[in-house]
Short mmCIF file of C-alpha atoms in Angstrom, two decimals:
data_model
loop_
_atom_site.label_atom_id
_atom_site.label_comp_id
_atom_site.label_asym_id
_atom_site.label_seq_id
_atom_site.Cartn_x
_atom_site.Cartn_y
_atom_site.Cartn_z
CA MET A 1 0.29 -0.09 0.19
CA LEU A 2 1.42 3.18 -0.94
CA MET A 3 1.20 6.20 0.86
CA ILE A 4 2.06 10.53 -0.30
CA SER A 5 3.55 11.85 2.92
CA PRO A 6 3.93 15.92 1.85
CA ARG A 7 7.14 17.03 3.89
CA MET A 8 9.02 17.85 0.79
CA ALA A 9 8.48 21.13 -0.95
CA SER A 10 8.14 21.81 -4.43
CA GLY A 11 6.49 18.92 -5.46
CA MET A 12 9.15 16.74 -4.00
CA GLN A 13 7.26 13.90 -2.58
CA GLU A 14 8.06 11.63 0.04
CA LYS A 15 6.24 8.16 -0.34
CA GLN A 16 5.81 5.38 2.64
CA TYR A 17 4.76 1.96 1.19
CA THR A 18 2.92 -0.12 4.50
CA PRO A 19 3.69 -3.28 4.80
CA CYS A 20 2.82 -6.09 2.46
CA LEU A 21 2.82 -9.99 2.35
CA LEU A 22 6.11 -10.77 -0.10
CA SER A 23 5.22 -14.70 -0.36
CA PHE A 24 3.57 -17.18 2.16
CA PHE A 25 4.61 -21.02 1.81
CA ILE A 26 3.90 -24.99 3.54
CA TYR A 27 6.60 -27.76 3.61
CA ASN A 28 7.49 -30.77 5.28
CA PRO A 29 11.39 -31.28 5.10
CA THR A 30 11.10 -35.44 5.28
CA PHE A 31 8.53 -35.26 2.46
CA GLY A 32 11.56 -35.13 0.20
CA PRO A 33 14.97 -36.04 2.57
CA ARG A 34 17.61 -37.08 -0.51
CA GLU A 35 18.89 -34.60 -3.40
CA GLY A 36 16.83 -34.33 -6.00
CA GLU A 37 13.06 -33.85 -4.21
CA GLU A 38 12.99 -31.45 -2.29
CA GLU A 39 9.89 -29.43 -4.53
CA LYS A 40 8.91 -32.43 -2.29
CA LYS A 41 8.87 -30.58 0.43
CA ILE A 42 6.68 -28.04 -0.60
CA LEU A 43 3.14 -28.52 -0.12
CA PHE A 44 2.31 -24.75 -0.88
CA TYR A 45 3.81 -21.32 -2.28
CA HIS A 46 2.39 -18.71 -3.13
CA PRO A 47 3.16 -16.57 -4.68
CA SER A 48 2.52 -19.73 -7.72
CA GLU A 49 4.10 -17.93 -10.78
CA VAL A 50 7.79 -18.06 -8.77
CA GLU A 51 9.50 -20.09 -10.73
CA LYS A 52 11.41 -23.54 -9.11
CA ASN A 53 14.34 -22.97 -8.23
CA GLU A 54 13.95 -20.16 -6.26
CA LYS A 55 10.71 -21.64 -3.94
CA ILE A 56 13.44 -24.26 -3.29
CA ARG A 57 16.51 -21.86 -2.29
CA ASN A 58 14.13 -20.52 -0.35
CA VAL A 59 12.35 -23.11 1.45
CA GLY A 60 16.27 -24.41 1.91
CA LEU A 61 17.21 -21.49 3.56
CA CYS A 62 14.64 -21.61 6.04
CA GLU A 63 15.07 -24.78 6.86
CA ALA A 64 18.67 -23.84 7.23
CA ILE A 65 17.82 -21.43 10.18
CA VAL A 66 15.57 -23.52 12.05
CA GLN A 67 17.94 -26.23 12.08
CA PHE A 68 20.50 -24.22 13.16
CA THR A 69 18.73 -22.45 16.01
CA ARG A 70 17.71 -25.59 17.53
CA THR A 71 21.25 -25.61 18.53
CA PHE A 72 21.40 -23.08 20.96
CA CYS A 73 17.82 -24.60 21.93
CA PRO A 74 16.41 -27.73 20.81
CA THR A 75 13.01 -26.72 21.98
CA LYS A 76 12.17 -23.23 21.28
CA PRO A 77 13.66 -22.52 17.02
CA ALA A 78 13.53 -19.64 15.80
CA LYS A 79 10.58 -18.02 15.21
CA SER A 80 11.87 -14.83 13.68
CA LEU A 81 14.24 -14.05 11.25
CA HIS A 82 14.79 -10.21 11.34
CA THR A 83 16.33 -8.89 8.03
CA GLN A 84 16.96 -4.87 6.41
CA LYS A 85 13.88 -5.52 3.56
CA ASN A 86 11.36 -7.98 4.89
CA ARG A 87 11.13 -9.79 7.84
CA GLN A 88 10.43 -13.44 7.41
CA PHE A 89 8.10 -15.24 10.71
CA PHE A 90 8.00 -19.21 11.22
CA PHE A 91 5.46 -21.13 12.87
CA GLU A 92 5.48 -25.77 13.35
CA PRO A 93 1.76 -26.40 13.60
CA GLU A 94 1.83 -29.70 13.58
CA ASP A 95 5.18 -31.82 14.15
CA ASN A 96 7.33 -31.46 11.03
CA PHE A 97 4.98 -29.13 9.58
CA TRP A 98 6.01 -24.85 8.48
CA ILE A 99 4.72 -22.50 8.11
CA VAL A 100 6.83 -19.58 7.01
CA MET A 101 5.11 -15.94 6.24
CA VAL A 102 7.78 -12.98 4.71
CA VAL A 103 6.58 -9.68 4.99
CA ARG A 104 8.34 -6.63 2.67
CA ASN A 105 9.61 -3.95 5.98
CA PRO A 106 7.30 -0.47 5.48
CA MET A 107 9.67 1.87 3.81
CA ILE A 108 10.51 5.51 2.88
CA GLU A 109 11.17 6.54 -1.47
CA LYS A 110 13.11 9.80 -0.99
CA PRO A 111 13.47 11.88 -4.06
CA SER A 112 16.72 12.61 -5.04
CA LYS A 113 18.13 16.03 -6.78
CA ASP A 114 19.69 15.67 -10.09
CA GLY A 115 17.98 13.46 -11.11
CA LYS A 116 19.81 10.69 -9.31
CA PRO A 117 17.57 6.97 -8.40
CA PRO A 118 15.39 8.05 -5.62
CA THR A 119 16.50 7.03 -2.11
CA ILE A 120 14.83 3.67 0.27
CA GLU A 121 15.04 4.13 3.74
CA TYR A 122 13.36 0.28 4.95
CA GLN A 123 12.13 0.97 8.16
CA GLU A 124 12.94 -1.95 10.41
CA GLU A 125 11.91 -1.70 12.99
CA GLU A 126 8.66 -0.36 13.02
CA ILE A 127 7.12 -4.28 12.40
CA LEU A 128 6.12 -6.28 15.78
CA ASP A 129 6.70 -10.04 15.40
CA THR A 130 4.05 -10.76 18.27
CA VAL A 131 1.99 -9.39 15.59
CA TYR A 132 2.67 -10.77 13.02
CA GLY A 133 3.25 -13.97 14.78
CA ALA A 134 0.15 -14.08 15.79
CA VAL A 135 -1.60 -13.17 12.01
CA VAL A 136 0.64 -16.44 10.98
CA ARG A 137 -1.22 -18.62 13.72
CA GLN A 138 -4.47 -17.03 12.73
CA CYS A 139 -4.43 -18.24 9.66
CA TYR A 140 -3.81 -22.28 10.85
CA SER A 141 -6.44 -21.68 13.14
CA MET A 142 -8.84 -20.07 10.00
CA TYR A 143 -8.18 -23.68 7.98
CA LYS A 144 -8.45 -26.17 10.89
CA LEU A 145 -11.45 -25.01 11.75
CA PHE A 146 -13.04 -25.79 8.37
CA ASN A 147 -10.71 -28.31 6.85
CA GLY A 148 -9.21 -29.81 10.43
CA THR A 149 -5.38 -30.72 10.57
CA PHE A 150 -2.46 -31.56 8.47
CA SER A 151 -2.41 -34.74 9.46
CA ARG A 152 -6.65 -35.41 9.15
CA ALA A 153 -5.06 -33.91 5.64
CA MET A 154 -2.80 -36.52 5.00
CA GLU A 155 -4.41 -39.54 6.56
CA ALA A 156 -7.56 -39.61 5.01
CA GLY A 157 -5.00 -38.91 0.72
CA GLY A 158 -2.15 -38.22 1.22
CA VAL A 159 -0.13 -35.92 0.14
CA GLU A 160 -2.41 -35.18 -2.61
CA LEU A 161 -5.18 -34.40 -1.09
CA LEU A 162 -3.09 -31.48 1.84
CA THR A 163 -1.55 -30.02 -1.54
CA GLN A 164 -6.02 -29.26 -3.05
CA LYS A 165 -6.96 -28.54 0.41
CA LEU A 166 -3.93 -26.08 2.03
CA GLU A 167 -4.61 -24.84 -2.64
CA LYS A 168 -8.45 -24.18 -2.26
CA PHE A 169 -8.38 -23.24 1.34
CA PHE A 170 -5.24 -20.33 1.24
CA TYR A 171 -5.71 -19.17 -2.38
CA ARG A 172 -8.31 -17.35 -0.78
CA TYR A 173 -7.64 -16.57 2.70
CA LEU A 174 -4.18 -14.69 1.48
CA GLN A 175 -6.31 -12.38 -0.44
CA THR A 176 -8.05 -10.74 2.93
CA LEU A 177 -4.76 -10.73 4.80
CA HIS A 178 -4.14 -6.60 4.98
CA LEU A 179 -1.21 -6.35 6.67
CA GLN A 180 -1.17 -2.86 6.74
CA PHE A 181 -3.93 -3.00 9.10
CA CYS A 182 -2.45 -5.60 11.59
CA ASP A 183 -2.13 -4.16 15.39
CA LEU A 184 -2.46 -5.66 18.90
CA LEU A 185 -5.84 -6.69 18.40
CA ASP A 186 -4.32 -9.70 15.85
CA VAL A 187 -2.45 -9.89 19.31
CA PHE A 188 -5.62 -10.85 21.64
CA ALA A 189 -7.66 -12.08 18.89
CA GLY A 190 -10.27 -11.83 21.97
CA ILE A 191 -13.70 -11.71 21.30
CA SER A 192 -16.79 -8.84 21.71
CA PHE A 193 -19.44 -8.92 24.50
CA PHE A 194 -22.91 -7.48 23.76
CA PRO A 195 -23.62 -5.59 27.30
CA LEU A 196 -27.00 -6.86 28.06
CA ASP A 197 -29.32 -6.26 32.01
CA LYS A 198 -29.56 -9.72 33.25
CA MET A 199 -33.89 -10.62 32.31
CA THR A 200 -32.75 -9.50 28.29
CA TYR A 201 -29.88 -11.93 29.29
CA LEU A 202 -32.50 -14.97 30.60
CA LYS A 203 -34.96 -14.73 27.61
CA ILE A 204 -31.86 -15.60 25.26
CA GLN A 205 -30.31 -18.75 27.36
CA SER A 206 -34.02 -19.47 27.38
CA PHE A 207 -34.16 -19.18 23.70
CA VAL A 208 -31.26 -20.54 23.37
CA ASN A 209 -32.35 -24.27 25.93
CA ARG A 210 -36.33 -23.99 23.87
CA VAL A 211 -34.57 -24.56 20.19
CA GLU A 212 -31.60 -27.37 20.96
CA GLU A 213 -34.83 -28.88 22.97
CA SER A 214 -37.60 -29.22 19.74
CA LEU A 215 -33.98 -29.09 17.31
CA SER A 216 -32.84 -31.93 19.68
CA LEU A 217 -30.31 -32.41 16.25
CA ILE A 218 -28.64 -28.85 17.18
CA LYS A 219 -25.42 -29.86 19.64
CA TYR A 220 -23.76 -26.54 20.18
CA THR A 221 -25.47 -22.83 19.81
CA ALA A 222 -24.06 -19.07 19.16
CA PHE A 223 -26.14 -16.66 19.59
CA LEU A 224 -24.64 -12.50 18.25
CA TYR A 225 -25.99 -9.21 18.10
CA ASN A 226 -24.66 -6.60 16.43
CA ASP A 227 -21.27 -8.41 15.78
CA GLN A 228 -21.18 -9.21 19.95
CA LEU A 229 -21.42 -11.73 20.91
CA ILE A 230 -23.77 -13.28 23.76
CA TRP A 231 -23.98 -16.79 24.36
CA SER A 232 -21.43 -19.52 23.00
CA GLY A 233 -21.93 -23.43 23.79
CA LEU A 234 -18.69 -23.61 21.98
CA GLU A 235 -15.05 -24.57 24.36
CA GLN A 236 -12.98 -20.89 24.68
CA ASP A 237 -10.85 -21.62 21.64
CA ASP A 238 -13.38 -22.68 18.87
CA MET A 239 -15.53 -19.67 19.17
CA ARG A 240 -12.35 -17.61 18.97
CA ILE A 241 -10.99 -18.84 15.12
CA LEU A 242 -15.61 -18.93 14.77
CA TYR A 243 -15.86 -15.32 16.28
CA LYS A 244 -13.33 -13.89 13.76
CA TYR A 245 -14.61 -15.74 10.88
CA LEU A 246 -18.62 -14.42 11.58
CA THR A 247 -17.14 -10.67 12.69
CA THR A 248 -14.44 -9.99 9.37
CA SER A 249 -16.37 -12.85 6.55
CA LEU A 250 -20.27 -13.94 6.75
CA PHE A 251 -21.00 -11.15 8.17
CA PRO A 252 -19.39 -8.43 5.84
CA ARG A 253 -20.33 -10.29 2.78
CA HIS A 254 -23.96 -9.92 4.78
CA SER A 255 -24.63 -6.96 5.60
CA GLU A 256 -27.54 -4.19 4.98
CA PRO A 257 -29.30 -1.84 6.54
CA GLU A 258 -30.63 -3.27 9.62
CA LEU A 259 -34.51 -2.18 9.94
CA VAL A 260 -34.88 -1.88 14.52
CA GLY A 261 -38.30 -2.47 16.55
CA ARG A 262 -41.60 -4.00 16.13
CA ASP A 263 -43.27 -1.59 14.08
CA SER A 264 -41.36 -2.48 11.01
CA PRO A 265 -42.84 -4.27 7.93
CA LEU A 266 -42.15 -7.52 8.26
CA ARG A 267 -42.17 -9.45 5.63
CA PRO A 268 -45.00 -9.33 3.59
CA GLU A 269 -45.12 -13.31 3.02
CA VAL A 270 -45.13 -14.52 5.79
CA ALA A 271 -48.93 -14.85 7.10
CA GLY A 272 -50.00 -14.34 10.79
CA ASN A 273 -48.50 -13.43 14.03
CA LEU A 274 -45.33 -15.07 12.41
CA LEU A 275 -43.90 -12.23 10.84
CA HIS A 276 -40.18 -12.48 10.75
CA TYR A 277 -37.32 -11.28 9.21
CA GLY A 278 -35.35 -14.30 10.28
CA ARG A 279 -32.84 -15.35 7.20
CA PHE A 280 -29.86 -18.28 6.59
CA LEU A 281 -26.32 -16.45 6.03
CA THR A 282 -25.65 -19.67 5.24
CA GLY A 283 -27.38 -22.15 3.30
CA PRO A 284 -30.13 -21.37 1.54
CA THR A 285 -31.10 -18.34 0.38
CA ASN A 286 -34.90 -18.37 -0.30
CA LEU A 287 -36.31 -21.63 1.40
CA LYS A 288 -39.64 -21.27 -1.36
CA ASP A 289 -36.93 -22.14 -4.76
CA PRO A 290 -37.47 -25.29 -5.81
CA GLU A 291 -33.63 -25.64 -6.26
CA ALA A 292 -32.90 -24.40 -3.18
CA LYS A 293 -29.32 -25.45 -2.43
CA PHE A 294 -29.13 -27.36 1.90
CA ARG A 295 -25.08 -27.35 1.92
CA PHE A 296 -23.64 -26.29 4.68
CA PRO A 297 -19.83 -25.08 5.41
CA LYS A 298 -18.59 -27.72 7.42
CA ILE A 299 -16.39 -27.13 10.50
CA PHE A 300 -13.68 -28.68 13.02
CA VAL A 301 -13.56 -28.44 16.83
CA SER A 302 -12.25 -30.09 19.16
CA ALA A 303 -14.15 -32.73 21.73
CA GLU A 304 -12.91 -35.31 23.89
CA ASP A 305 -10.90 -37.57 21.59
CA GLY A 306 -9.43 -34.95 19.18
CA TYR A 307 -12.09 -33.22 16.71
CA GLU A 308 -15.71 -33.30 15.77
CA GLU A 309 -17.01 -32.11 12.33
CA LEU A 310 -20.65 -29.68 11.69
CA HIS A 311 -22.68 -28.89 9.58
CA LEU A 312 -22.09 -24.74 10.57
CA ILE A 313 -26.14 -23.17 9.74
CA VAL A 314 -25.61 -19.67 10.82
CA TYR A 315 -29.41 -17.65 10.52
CA LYS A 316 -30.43 -14.05 11.09
CA ALA A 317 -32.63 -11.61 11.96
CA MET A 318 -31.86 -8.20 12.00
CA SER A 319 -29.11 -7.37 14.09
CA ALA A 320 -29.16 -10.83 16.08
CA ALA A 321 -27.37 -14.26 14.44
CA ALA A 322 -27.89 -17.36 16.42
CA CYS A 323 -25.19 -20.13 14.77
CA PHE A 324 -26.12 -23.34 15.01
CA MET A 325 -23.80 -26.69 14.77
CA ILE A 326 -24.63 -30.04 14.01
CA SER A 327 -23.25 -33.18 13.78
CA ALA A 328 -21.93 -33.06 9.94
CA SER A 329 -23.01 -36.86 9.84
CA VAL A 330 -26.60 -36.05 9.25
CA GLU A 331 -27.82 -35.41 6.98
CA LEU A 332 -29.43 -31.35 6.76
CA THR A 333 -32.60 -31.67 4.71
CA ARG A 334 -35.82 -29.25 3.78
CA ASP A 335 -38.35 -30.42 6.12
CA PHE A 336 -35.11 -29.18 8.87
CA CYS A 337 -35.26 -26.32 7.62
CA GLU A 338 -38.11 -25.27 6.80
CA GLN A 339 -39.65 -26.68 10.75
CA LEU A 340 -35.89 -24.20 11.81
CA ASP A 341 -36.97 -21.15 10.44
CA SER A 342 -40.82 -21.44 11.46
CA LEU A 343 -39.48 -21.61 14.58
CA VAL A 344 -36.34 -19.49 15.06
CA GLY A 345 -37.42 -16.61 12.59
CA PRO A 346 -40.63 -15.37 14.58
CA GLN A 347 -38.00 -15.41 17.90
CA LEU A 348 -34.83 -14.21 16.66
CA THR A 349 -37.40 -11.46 15.60
CA LEU A 350 -38.88 -10.32 18.44
CA LEU A 351 -35.56 -11.18 20.89
CA ALA A 352 -33.70 -8.60 18.57
CA SER A 353 -36.43 -6.16 18.54
CA ASP A 354 -36.05 -6.45 22.43
CA ILE A 355 -32.58 -5.80 22.55
CA CYS A 356 -32.76 -3.18 20.74
CA GLU A 357 -35.60 -1.18 22.83
CA GLN A 358 -33.04 -2.24 25.63
CA PHE A 359 -29.32 -0.65 24.21
CA THR A 360 -31.53 2.48 22.99
CA ILE A 361 -33.29 2.65 26.80
CA ASN A 362 -29.47 2.09 27.93
CA ARG A 363 -28.25 4.93 26.63
CA ARG A 364 -30.69 7.10 26.64
CA THR A 365 -30.00 6.48 30.45
CA SER A 366 -26.30 7.14 30.47
CA GLY A 367 -26.89 10.61 29.58
CA PRO A 368 -24.65 11.89 25.98
CA GLU A 369 -21.81 11.02 25.63
CA LYS A 370 -18.93 13.67 25.46
CA GLU A 371 -15.62 13.00 24.12
CA PRO A 372 -13.66 11.19 26.49
CA GLN A 373 -9.64 13.27 26.86
CA PHE A 374 -8.86 8.67 26.57
CA LYS A 375 -9.34 5.73 24.34
CA PHE A 376 -8.16 2.33 25.85
CA ILE A 377 -8.45 -1.23 25.20
CA TYR A 378 -9.03 -3.76 27.28
CA PHE A 379 -8.35 -7.57 27.26
CA ASN A 380 -9.18 -9.97 29.42
CA HIS A 381 -7.17 -13.79 28.77
CA MET A 382 -9.19 -15.11 31.01
CA ASN A 383 -12.74 -14.81 29.17
CA LEU A 384 -11.03 -13.59 25.97
CA ALA A 385 -12.57 -10.47 26.62
CA GLU A 386 -12.34 -7.64 23.89
CA LYS A 387 -13.17 -3.94 24.53
CA SER A 388 -11.24 -0.45 22.56
CA THR A 389 -12.40 2.46 22.07
CA ILE A 390 -9.06 3.08 19.42
CA HIS A 391 -10.65 0.75 16.97
CA MET A 392 -13.41 2.47 14.99
CA ARG A 393 -14.79 -0.46 12.59
CA LYS A 394 -12.10 -3.48 12.31
CA THR A 395 -12.44 -5.81 9.34
CA ALA A 396 -10.59 -7.64 7.48
CA SER A 397 -10.25 -4.67 4.62
CA VAL A 398 -10.25 -2.02 6.78
CA CYS A 399 -9.07 -1.75 10.25
CA LEU A 400 -9.94 2.79 10.95
CA THR A 401 -8.70 3.87 14.79
CA SER A 402 -8.52 7.18 16.72
CA VAL A 403 -5.34 7.35 17.19
CA HIS A 404 -1.57 7.46 15.39
CA ALA A 405 0.04 5.23 13.79
CA ASP A 406 2.82 5.99 16.28
CA LEU A 407 1.13 5.24 18.72
CA MET A 408 -0.07 1.77 17.74
CA LYS A 409 3.35 0.91 17.72
CA ILE A 410 3.99 2.07 21.39
CA LEU A 411 1.21 -0.05 22.08
CA GLY A 412 2.48 -3.22 21.22
CA ASP A 413 5.79 -2.69 22.17
CA ILE A 414 4.19 -2.55 25.62
CA ASN A 415 2.46 -5.54 24.87
CA CYS A 416 5.50 -7.21 23.68
CA ASP A 417 7.19 -6.77 28.01
CA PHE A 418 4.53 -7.46 29.58
CA ALA A 419 5.08 -10.95 27.89
CA ARG A 420 7.92 -11.35 28.30
CA VAL A 421 7.05 -11.56 32.99
CA ASP A 422 4.20 -12.64 34.89
CA GLU A 423 4.38 -10.40 37.66
CA ASP A 424 1.64 -7.89 37.34
CA GLU A 425 2.69 -4.35 35.96
CA GLU A 426 2.47 -0.87 34.95
CA ILE A 427 3.86 1.21 31.89
CA ILE A 428 3.74 4.45 31.53
CA VAL A 429 5.49 6.44 28.24
CA LYS A 430 5.02 10.16 27.28
CA ALA A 431 4.96 10.13 23.47
CA MET A 432 6.75 12.10 21.27
CA THR A 433 3.67 13.81 19.94
CA ASP A 434 2.31 14.46 23.65
CA TYR A 435 0.44 11.44 24.80
CA TRP A 436 0.66 9.59 27.64
CA VAL A 437 0.53 6.33 26.71
CA VAL A 438 -0.66 3.67 29.83
CA GLY A 439 -0.60 -0.37 29.90
CA LYS A 440 -1.64 -2.20 33.00
CA LYS A 441 -1.60 -5.51 33.85
CA SER A 442 -2.97 -6.52 36.57
CA ASP A 443 -4.38 -10.28 37.28
CA GLN A 444 -4.43 -12.25 33.42
CA ARG A 445 -5.98 -8.41 32.62
CA GLU A 446 -4.37 -6.57 30.32
CA LEU A 447 -5.59 -1.70 29.67
CA TYR A 448 -4.26 -0.02 27.15
CA VAL A 449 -5.05 3.96 28.05
CA ILE A 450 -3.98 6.59 25.77
CA LEU A 451 -4.00 10.51 27.20
CA ASN A 452 -4.65 13.78 25.28
CA GLN A 453 -3.11 15.70 27.80
CA LYS A 454 -0.92 17.81 26.80
CA ASN A 455 0.48 19.59 30.22
CA ALA A 456 -0.24 16.72 32.33
CA ASN A 457 2.59 14.92 34.45
CA LEU A 458 3.47 10.79 35.71
CA ILE A 459 0.94 11.46 39.12
CA GLU A 460 -1.84 13.49 36.73
CA VAL A 461 -1.51 10.96 34.60
CA ASN A 462 -1.85 8.23 37.27
CA GLU A 463 -4.85 9.34 39.32
CA GLU A 464 -6.97 10.07 35.16
CA VAL A 465 -6.17 5.62 34.67
CA LYS A 466 -7.92 5.59 38.21
CA ARG A 467 -10.79 7.51 37.29
CA LEU A 468 -11.35 5.79 34.18
CA CYS A 469 -10.80 2.03 35.89
CA ALA A 470 -13.80 3.59 38.23
CA THR A 471 -15.78 4.41 35.28
CA GLN A 472 -15.27 2.17 32.87
CA PHE A 473 -14.34 -0.97 35.21
CA ASN A 474 -16.51 -0.78 38.81
CA ASN A 475 -16.60 -4.04 38.68
CA ILE A 476 -12.98 -5.27 37.72
CA PHE A 477 -9.87 -5.49 40.19
CA PHE A 478 -6.58 -3.78 39.05
CA LEU A 479 -4.20 -3.69 40.97
CA ASP A 480 -2.60 -0.60 42.14
#
């Protein structure tokens, strides 16, 4: 991505280039151990048009780096390699299967006088290992959600099946990677929870119980409103990656102007009191179509004996979405989908309306929002809860933050410091732009605050953060 910086006068401008993906490949060193068989090690390589010998050379270099670093620490081989022009990230998700991502460092192209070629200045320290290392792990988690492990594909159809699955999945997935927008939220990969009063929460729990009792095929349910999670029956790590898929891929593809309140004109084709807005986001787009296909995406979630394969049904009414997971061994029919539609549609529409009303009342009672003097990111490692007032919008293709990239980099640096030690601690930084940045780690929780108080001193900043904790996190204990 190119950005023009008007730093230089007389029409001579600097060009700033953000980080971008140079290559991404997956290999297994045990697949081509003999000379002349090196190409067999490569299971996937992007970009595919790279010449064969260069692919072999790049994979061989990564293999050598990993082996070399094992001599120093056999249990912890290299995770990244820093060079002037790029950064390489290594990840071994399963025994002998290696994923490598090569990212070009951000750079500035400075024009030269007298017609000489421009000079390139690489910004090597602008890329954080924690952020892009998390992106690589996310790539594997997303593959595993829809395809299961690499080993599963090997058992089912050998190397040929695995390469087909990798090609099919990563060809599309890598196009959704926008590395210039990656930041601290990618490290956390948390879940944003929707704040609800007890009565509305009980209504949702009752709805989930009724549906699971009426449709006994359903094994797990998740309930979201406004892209935020309210209820989930899945394991945390499975819900974490499913939530990422829903909020950055599926929901944005089906976004629409949401209708709110009970007075909205309801679906005219449904008669009686069962008027509703429900529709399938996965599976059939129109139940009345005689040619409708009743195929749903399959996902893999952890189970006691490894993993289980499930159909993923995502059903939405207004801003509320319910995800129903059913064993993949069951064939889903038109009858079942019509039954689900008639049962879930009206109830989900009413629930969405109730939640909207409750949310509107809560906002009205809390009074008009003033522009706060601070922005924050909060993350809880225990329940993966995440909240950010820094990010106005974050999807796979766009990330709008209300602070400068330099401040986001400071947040990442503080997070790196927190990761090195287990103890609770606090770090306060005065940025060059006169902002104060505070990081607080306490009992598996992390809070990062950016304060716009140019003339404040350390004591005043500390008091301001205490006030923030008292107002925004009054039910959460932070050590002083």
